Amino acid sequence: MKPLFQMMALACAVALSACGDNAQTAPNAATAPAPAAGKVYKVVSESVKPPLITYVEGKPTGFEYDVLQAIAAKQGIVFEYQTVPMREHLLATIQQGKADVAIGAITITDDRKQQVDFSDPILNYTTAVLVTKDLAGAKSFAELRGKRVASRKGTIYEQMALNELADEKGDNIRYYDTAWLQVKSVLNGMEEIVLGDSHILEYYVQQHGKDNVAFVQGMTFPQDNYGFAVKKGDTELQKQLNDGLAAIKADGTYGKIYQTYWHKK
């Protein structure tokens, strides 16, 4: 009996030893740095910037969100989303290392390239002039000067409106809190003109009707590009974004996402 007892004790000791090894390796595996293919990145944006990014019941949606998620699927990475209260905080959040990617209608400019790095362009756009239909034949800002303008503070379009469309007192420039409220004011005839990003204005017109408004066709503006912003020198993430973007353009995913929002490519 004694030898049998010793054998059983030895077997139990081996089993417990094996269980102990498993118990130690499991936490290490869970807490170990994720492999590059499964790395988690933090994404920051405003909470309301439709149709590019907006939150519905606490969940992000929109064109840039869909593009970023498609990139994540291609590259085997994960994005977690958070918001900032003010647009001015976006790039600062990246610079301070509190997030890895900033999204939401961020135009690629030389000045911003001094602060952050950018992905390849994700969407190009031009300035659009949305007006009540009676003004659609305008060929210059001079023909529109003095008309009622729906503007928004802190945007490049506010300055454009003040420089090109304001009357002597500037009383014709009215301010609204969001792009949608600007467009709505022209749709219902309260205002006559809104200046903005072509994609955003086109989206709202598609969603809410175009019977009373039109885009001025006789004026042209240079093309600009939106990109995803990353911390200066983060070439690894920049490459992940660029490679994924190229892949979803090549396989048609990007085009399908685009058509979801603007119905054309």
mmCIF file of C-alpha atoms in Angstrom, residues 8-260:
data_model
loop_
_atom_site.group_PDB
_atom_site.id
_atom_site.type_symbol
_atom_site.label_atom_id
_atom_site.label_comp_id
_atom_site.label_asym_id
_atom_site.label_seq_id
_atom_site.Cartn_x
_atom_site.Cartn_y
_atom_site.Cartn_z
ATOM 1 C CA MET A 8 -0.535 8.409 -6.213
ATOM 2 C CA ALA A 9 1.036 11.261 -4.303
ATOM 3 C CA LEU A 10 3.671 11.666 -7.002
ATOM 4 C CA ALA A 11 0.983 11.692 -9.703
ATOM 5 C CA CYS A 12 -0.989 14.350 -7.847
ATOM 6 C CA ALA A 13 2.135 16.433 -7.392
ATOM 7 C CA VAL A 14 2.868 16.288 -11.121
ATOM 8 C CA ALA A 15 -0.749 17.172 -11.932
ATOM 9 C CA LEU A 16 -0.737 20.121 -9.539
ATOM 10 C CA SER A 17 2.577 21.264 -10.951
ATOM 11 C CA ALA A 18 1.143 21.148 -14.452
ATOM 12 C CA CYS A 19 -1.970 23.082 -13.367
ATOM 13 C CA GLY A 20 0.247 25.642 -11.686
ATOM 14 C CA ASP A 21 2.192 26.203 -14.917
ATOM 15 C CA ASN A 22 -1.049 26.741 -16.843
ATOM 16 C CA ALA A 23 -2.354 29.162 -14.236
ATOM 17 C CA GLN A 24 0.802 31.242 -14.571
ATOM 18 C CA THR A 25 0.973 31.282 -18.381
ATOM 19 C CA ALA A 26 -2.677 32.259 -18.932
ATOM 20 C CA PRO A 27 -2.388 35.686 -17.250
ATOM 21 C CA ASN A 28 0.917 36.338 -19.006
ATOM 22 C CA ALA A 29 -0.680 35.608 -22.358
ATOM 23 C CA ALA A 30 -3.588 37.927 -21.569
ATOM 24 C CA THR A 31 -1.423 40.784 -20.385
ATOM 25 C CA ALA A 32 1.400 40.399 -22.864
ATOM 26 C CA PRO A 33 1.689 43.062 -25.578
ATOM 27 C CA ALA A 34 -0.620 42.231 -28.485
ATOM 28 C CA PRO A 35 1.116 41.164 -31.667
ATOM 29 C CA ALA A 36 1.394 43.819 -34.359
ATOM 30 C CA ALA A 37 -1.472 42.277 -36.342
ATOM 31 C CA GLY A 38 -3.896 42.708 -33.455
ATOM 32 C CA LYS A 39 -2.730 46.010 -32.046
ATOM 33 C CA VAL A 40 -5.367 48.339 -30.566
ATOM 34 C CA TYR A 41 -5.322 52.016 -31.528
ATOM 35 C CA LYS A 42 -7.324 54.858 -29.997
ATOM 36 C CA VAL A 43 -9.286 57.070 -32.390
ATOM 37 C CA VAL A 44 -10.509 60.545 -31.456
ATOM 38 C CA SER A 45 -13.108 62.710 -33.172
ATOM 39 C CA GLU A 46 -15.877 65.197 -32.574
ATOM 40 C CA SER A 47 -19.174 63.625 -31.617
ATOM 41 C CA VAL A 48 -21.122 65.340 -34.422
ATOM 42 C CA LYS A 49 -19.640 65.736 -37.895
ATOM 43 C CA PRO A 50 -22.079 63.980 -40.252
ATOM 44 C CA PRO A 51 -21.825 62.332 -42.633
ATOM 45 C CA LEU A 52 -18.111 61.817 -41.893
ATOM 46 C CA ILE A 53 -18.359 60.852 -38.236
ATOM 47 C CA THR A 54 -21.180 61.104 -35.729
ATOM 48 C CA TYR A 55 -22.378 59.206 -32.676
ATOM 49 C CA VAL A 56 -25.815 57.618 -32.563
ATOM 50 C CA GLU A 57 -26.813 56.304 -29.128
ATOM 51 C CA GLY A 58 -23.159 56.349 -28.127
ATOM 52 C CA LYS A 59 -21.909 54.422 -31.155
ATOM 53 C CA PRO A 60 -19.794 55.934 -33.948
ATOM 54 C CA THR A 61 -21.130 55.954 -37.496
ATOM 55 C CA GLY A 62 -20.293 57.747 -40.724
ATOM 56 C CA PHE A 63 -18.122 57.633 -43.816
ATOM 57 C CA GLU A 64 -14.748 57.994 -42.094
ATOM 58 C CA TYR A 65 -15.744 55.460 -39.449
ATOM 59 C CA ASP A 66 -16.726 52.936 -42.136
ATOM 60 C CA VAL A 67 -13.474 53.514 -44.023
ATOM 61 C CA LEU A 68 -11.408 53.126 -40.858
ATOM 62 C CA GLN A 69 -13.203 49.917 -39.889
ATOM 63 C CA ALA A 70 -12.622 48.502 -43.377
ATOM 64 C CA ILE A 71 -8.922 49.346 -43.034
ATOM 65 C CA ALA A 72 -8.851 47.616 -39.638
ATOM 66 C CA ALA A 73 -10.339 44.464 -41.160
ATOM 67 C CA LYS A 74 -7.710 44.432 -43.898
ATOM 68 C CA GLN A 75 -4.783 45.095 -41.583
ATOM 69 C CA GLY A 76 -5.879 42.931 -38.654
ATOM 70 C CA ILE A 77 -5.858 45.817 -36.195
ATOM 71 C CA VAL A 78 -8.462 47.224 -33.806
ATOM 72 C CA PHE A 79 -9.711 50.784 -33.330
ATOM 73 C CA GLU A 80 -11.336 52.097 -30.155
ATOM 74 C CA TYR A 81 -13.242 55.360 -30.404
ATOM 75 C CA GLN A 82 -13.531 58.392 -28.146
ATOM 76 C CA THR A 83 -14.616 62.019 -28.543
ATOM 77 C CA VAL A 84 -13.396 65.493 -27.642
ATOM 78 C CA PRO A 85 -15.709 68.397 -26.732
ATOM 79 C CA MET A 86 -14.109 70.888 -29.110
ATOM 80 C CA ARG A 87 -12.610 70.527 -32.564
ATOM 81 C CA GLU A 88 -9.519 72.473 -31.488
ATOM 82 C CA HIS A 89 -8.605 69.560 -29.179
ATOM 83 C CA LEU A 90 -8.252 66.965 -31.949
ATOM 84 C CA LEU A 91 -4.653 67.487 -32.993
ATOM 85 C CA ALA A 92 -3.542 68.351 -29.451
ATOM 86 C CA THR A 93 -4.890 64.994 -28.262
ATOM 87 C CA ILE A 94 -2.702 63.259 -30.842
ATOM 88 C CA GLN A 95 0.357 65.350 -30.003
ATOM 89 C CA GLN A 96 -0.031 64.580 -26.296
ATOM 90 C CA GLY A 97 -0.244 60.848 -26.955
ATOM 91 C CA LYS A 98 -3.774 60.528 -25.564
ATOM 92 C CA ALA A 99 -4.986 59.033 -28.851
ATOM 93 C CA ASP A 100 -3.362 57.539 -31.936
ATOM 94 C CA VAL A 101 -5.604 58.708 -34.785
ATOM 95 C CA ALA A 102 -7.729 61.825 -35.248
ATOM 96 C CA ILE A 103 -10.580 61.774 -37.758
ATOM 97 C CA GLY A 104 -13.519 63.908 -38.859
ATOM 98 C CA ALA A 105 -13.074 66.306 -41.787
ATOM 99 C CA ILE A 106 -9.431 67.127 -41.046
ATOM 100 C CA THR A 107 -8.000 68.910 -44.067
ATOM 101 C CA ILE A 108 -4.395 68.113 -44.928
ATOM 102 C CA THR A 109 -2.499 71.412 -44.873
ATOM 103 C CA ASP A 110 1.154 72.410 -44.699
ATOM 104 C CA ASP A 111 0.581 74.088 -41.332
ATOM 105 C CA ARG A 112 -0.947 70.952 -39.846
ATOM 106 C CA LYS A 113 1.865 68.821 -41.233
ATOM 107 C CA GLN A 114 4.141 70.680 -38.836
ATOM 108 C CA GLN A 115 2.083 69.322 -35.927
ATOM 109 C CA VAL A 116 1.078 65.806 -37.029
ATOM 110 C CA ASP A 117 1.551 63.316 -39.845
ATOM 111 C CA PHE A 118 -1.243 62.307 -42.200
ATOM 112 C CA SER A 119 -2.393 59.231 -44.013
ATOM 113 C CA ASP A 120 -2.833 59.397 -47.753
ATOM 114 C CA PRO A 121 -5.934 61.428 -48.678
ATOM 115 C CA ILE A 122 -9.147 59.624 -47.759
ATOM 116 C CA LEU A 123 -11.537 62.046 -49.446
ATOM 117 C CA ASN A 124 -11.153 65.091 -51.670
ATOM 118 C CA TYR A 125 -13.557 67.999 -51.719
ATOM 119 C CA THR A 126 -13.995 71.577 -52.885
ATOM 120 C CA THR A 127 -15.821 74.575 -51.521
ATOM 121 C CA ALA A 128 -19.484 74.544 -52.518
ATOM 122 C CA VAL A 129 -21.936 77.439 -52.615
ATOM 123 C CA LEU A 130 -25.495 76.357 -51.828
ATOM 124 C CA VAL A 131 -28.139 78.985 -52.584
ATOM 125 C CA THR A 132 -31.861 79.478 -53.013
ATOM 126 C CA LYS A 133 -32.758 78.625 -56.593
ATOM 127 C CA ASP A 134 -33.196 82.228 -57.711
ATOM 128 C CA LEU A 135 -29.465 82.808 -57.105
ATOM 129 C CA ALA A 136 -28.196 79.683 -58.871
ATOM 130 C CA GLY A 137 -27.020 81.567 -61.958
ATOM 131 C CA ALA A 138 -24.373 83.576 -60.084
ATOM 132 C CA LYS A 139 -20.894 83.622 -61.616
ATOM 133 C CA SER A 140 -19.015 85.432 -58.854
ATOM 134 C CA PHE A 141 -19.175 86.404 -55.203
ATOM 135 C CA ALA A 142 -19.844 89.985 -56.284
ATOM 136 C CA GLU A 143 -23.278 88.925 -57.548
ATOM 137 C CA LEU A 144 -24.082 87.398 -54.158
ATOM 138 C CA ARG A 145 -22.714 90.116 -51.887
ATOM 139 C CA GLY A 146 -25.254 91.427 -49.411
ATOM 140 C CA LYS A 147 -27.485 88.340 -49.554
ATOM 141 C CA ARG A 148 -28.376 86.571 -46.311
ATOM 142 C CA VAL A 149 -25.606 84.092 -45.439
ATOM 143 C CA ALA A 150 -25.777 81.193 -42.975
ATOM 144 C CA SER A 151 -22.287 80.949 -41.479
ATOM 145 C CA ARG A 152 -20.503 79.231 -38.604
ATOM 146 C CA LYS A 153 -17.814 80.686 -36.360
ATOM 147 C CA GLY A 154 -14.280 79.340 -36.390
ATOM 148 C CA THR A 155 -14.372 77.920 -39.918
ATOM 149 C CA ILE A 156 -12.552 78.874 -43.093
ATOM 150 C CA TYR A 157 -15.976 79.574 -44.571
ATOM 151 C CA GLU A 158 -16.752 82.231 -41.973
ATOM 152 C CA GLN A 159 -13.754 84.220 -43.134
ATOM 153 C CA MET A 160 -14.682 83.661 -46.770
ATOM 154 C CA ALA A 161 -18.202 84.937 -46.115
ATOM 155 C CA LEU A 162 -16.941 88.013 -44.270
ATOM 156 C CA ASN A 163 -14.428 88.812 -47.005
ATOM 157 C CA GLU A 164 -16.583 88.106 -50.047
ATOM 158 C CA LEU A 165 -20.271 88.325 -49.128
ATOM 159 C CA ALA A 166 -20.710 90.759 -46.236
ATOM 160 C CA ASP A 167 -22.484 94.060 -46.747
ATOM 161 C CA GLU A 168 -21.033 97.250 -45.267
ATOM 162 C CA LYS A 169 -22.212 96.455 -41.748
ATOM 163 C CA GLY A 170 -21.882 92.681 -42.004
ATOM 164 C CA ASP A 171 -25.454 92.293 -40.780
ATOM 165 C CA ASN A 172 -26.256 89.801 -43.534
ATOM 166 C CA ILE A 173 -23.905 87.197 -42.040
ATOM 167 C CA ARG A 174 -25.943 85.074 -39.604
ATOM 168 C CA TYR A 175 -24.393 82.428 -37.367
ATOM 169 C CA TYR A 176 -25.477 78.838 -36.680
ATOM 170 C CA ASP A 177 -24.038 76.138 -34.423
ATOM 171 C CA THR A 178 -23.856 73.259 -36.908
ATOM 172 C CA ALA A 179 -23.580 72.661 -40.642
ATOM 173 C CA TRP A 180 -27.033 71.077 -40.646
ATOM 174 C CA LEU A 181 -28.641 74.185 -39.117
ATOM 175 C CA GLN A 182 -26.913 76.285 -41.771
ATOM 176 C CA VAL A 183 -28.303 74.136 -44.569
ATOM 177 C CA LYS A 184 -31.736 73.952 -42.947
ATOM 178 C CA SER A 185 -31.936 77.745 -42.830
ATOM 179 C CA VAL A 186 -31.445 77.894 -46.604
ATOM 180 C CA LEU A 187 -33.825 75.016 -47.273
ATOM 181 C CA ASN A 188 -36.610 76.830 -45.419
ATOM 182 C CA GLY A 189 -35.780 80.234 -46.925
ATOM 183 C CA MET A 190 -34.604 81.976 -43.758
ATOM 184 C CA GLU A 191 -31.194 82.491 -45.349
ATOM 185 C CA GLU A 192 -30.092 82.528 -48.990
ATOM 186 C CA ILE A 193 -26.514 81.223 -49.040
ATOM 187 C CA VAL A 194 -24.306 78.746 -47.224
ATOM 188 C CA LEU A 195 -20.641 78.065 -47.982
ATOM 189 C CA GLY A 196 -19.156 74.704 -47.074
ATOM 190 C CA ASP A 197 -17.508 71.407 -47.908
ATOM 191 C CA SER A 198 -19.042 70.023 -51.098
ATOM 192 C CA HIS A 199 -19.511 66.523 -49.661
ATOM 193 C CA ILE A 200 -21.214 67.663 -46.476
ATOM 194 C CA LEU A 201 -23.572 70.063 -48.242
ATOM 195 C CA GLU A 202 -24.403 67.488 -50.932
ATOM 196 C CA TYR A 203 -25.170 64.912 -48.258
ATOM 197 C CA TYR A 204 -27.662 67.177 -46.483
ATOM 198 C CA VAL A 205 -29.365 68.164 -49.734
ATOM 199 C CA GLN A 206 -29.720 64.495 -50.690
ATOM 200 C CA GLN A 207 -31.143 63.637 -47.289
ATOM 201 C CA HIS A 208 -33.534 66.544 -46.889
ATOM 202 C CA GLY A 209 -34.612 67.629 -50.375
ATOM 203 C CA LYS A 210 -33.421 70.006 -53.053
ATOM 204 C CA ASP A 211 -36.614 71.547 -54.440
ATOM 205 C CA ASN A 212 -35.850 75.016 -53.099
ATOM 206 C CA VAL A 213 -32.057 75.124 -53.398
ATOM 207 C CA ALA A 214 -29.265 74.663 -55.930
ATOM 208 C CA PHE A 215 -25.480 74.650 -56.089
ATOM 209 C CA VAL A 216 -23.828 77.532 -57.909
ATOM 210 C CA GLN A 217 -22.107 76.002 -60.945
ATOM 211 C CA GLY A 218 -20.447 79.117 -62.349
ATOM 212 C CA MET A 219 -17.737 79.371 -59.676
ATOM 213 C CA THR A 220 -14.724 77.101 -59.227
ATOM 214 C CA PHE A 221 -12.519 76.453 -56.202
ATOM 215 C CA PRO A 222 -9.302 74.465 -55.632
ATOM 216 C CA GLN A 223 -9.495 70.867 -54.431
ATOM 217 C CA ASP A 224 -8.576 69.996 -50.852
ATOM 218 C CA ASN A 225 -8.130 66.627 -49.134
ATOM 219 C CA TYR A 226 -9.112 65.077 -45.832
ATOM 220 C CA GLY A 227 -6.782 62.628 -44.112
ATOM 221 C CA PHE A 228 -6.396 60.661 -40.903
ATOM 222 C CA ALA A 229 -3.983 62.436 -38.535
ATOM 223 C CA VAL A 230 -1.400 60.485 -36.517
ATOM 224 C CA LYS A 231 1.343 61.491 -34.122
ATOM 225 C CA LYS A 232 4.430 62.955 -35.735
ATOM 226 C CA GLY A 233 6.871 60.155 -36.525
ATOM 227 C CA ASP A 234 4.408 57.267 -36.084
ATOM 228 C CA THR A 235 5.390 55.669 -39.373
ATOM 229 C CA GLU A 236 4.121 52.229 -38.340
ATOM 230 C CA LEU A 237 0.527 53.384 -37.917
ATOM 231 C CA GLN A 238 0.774 55.662 -40.932
ATOM 232 C CA LYS A 239 1.810 52.672 -43.060
ATOM 233 C CA GLN A 240 -1.012 50.534 -41.644
ATOM 234 C CA LEU A 241 -3.514 53.202 -42.642
ATOM 235 C CA ASN A 242 -2.052 53.755 -46.093
ATOM 236 C CA ASP A 243 -1.730 50.053 -46.906
ATOM 237 C CA GLY A 244 -5.268 49.372 -45.733
ATOM 238 C CA LEU A 245 -6.655 52.343 -47.649
ATOM 239 C CA ALA A 246 -4.956 51.186 -50.852
ATOM 240 C CA ALA A 247 -6.344 47.675 -50.339
ATOM 241 C CA ILE A 248 -9.962 48.752 -49.859
ATOM 242 C CA LYS A 249 -9.744 51.011 -52.896
ATOM 243 C CA ALA A 250 -8.350 48.153 -54.980
ATOM 244 C CA ASP A 251 -11.049 45.630 -54.019
ATOM 245 C CA GLY A 252 -13.981 48.036 -54.388
ATOM 246 C CA THR A 253 -14.831 48.379 -50.697
ATOM 247 C CA TYR A 254 -14.050 52.097 -50.644
ATOM 248 C CA GLY A 255 -16.311 52.765 -53.621
ATOM 249 C CA LYS A 256 -19.208 50.931 -51.995
ATOM 250 C CA ILE A 257 -18.788 52.930 -48.788
ATOM 251 C CA TYR A 258 -18.689 56.167 -50.782
ATOM 252 C CA GLN A 259 -21.889 55.337 -52.636
ATOM 253 C CA THR A 260 -23.648 54.678 -49.334
#
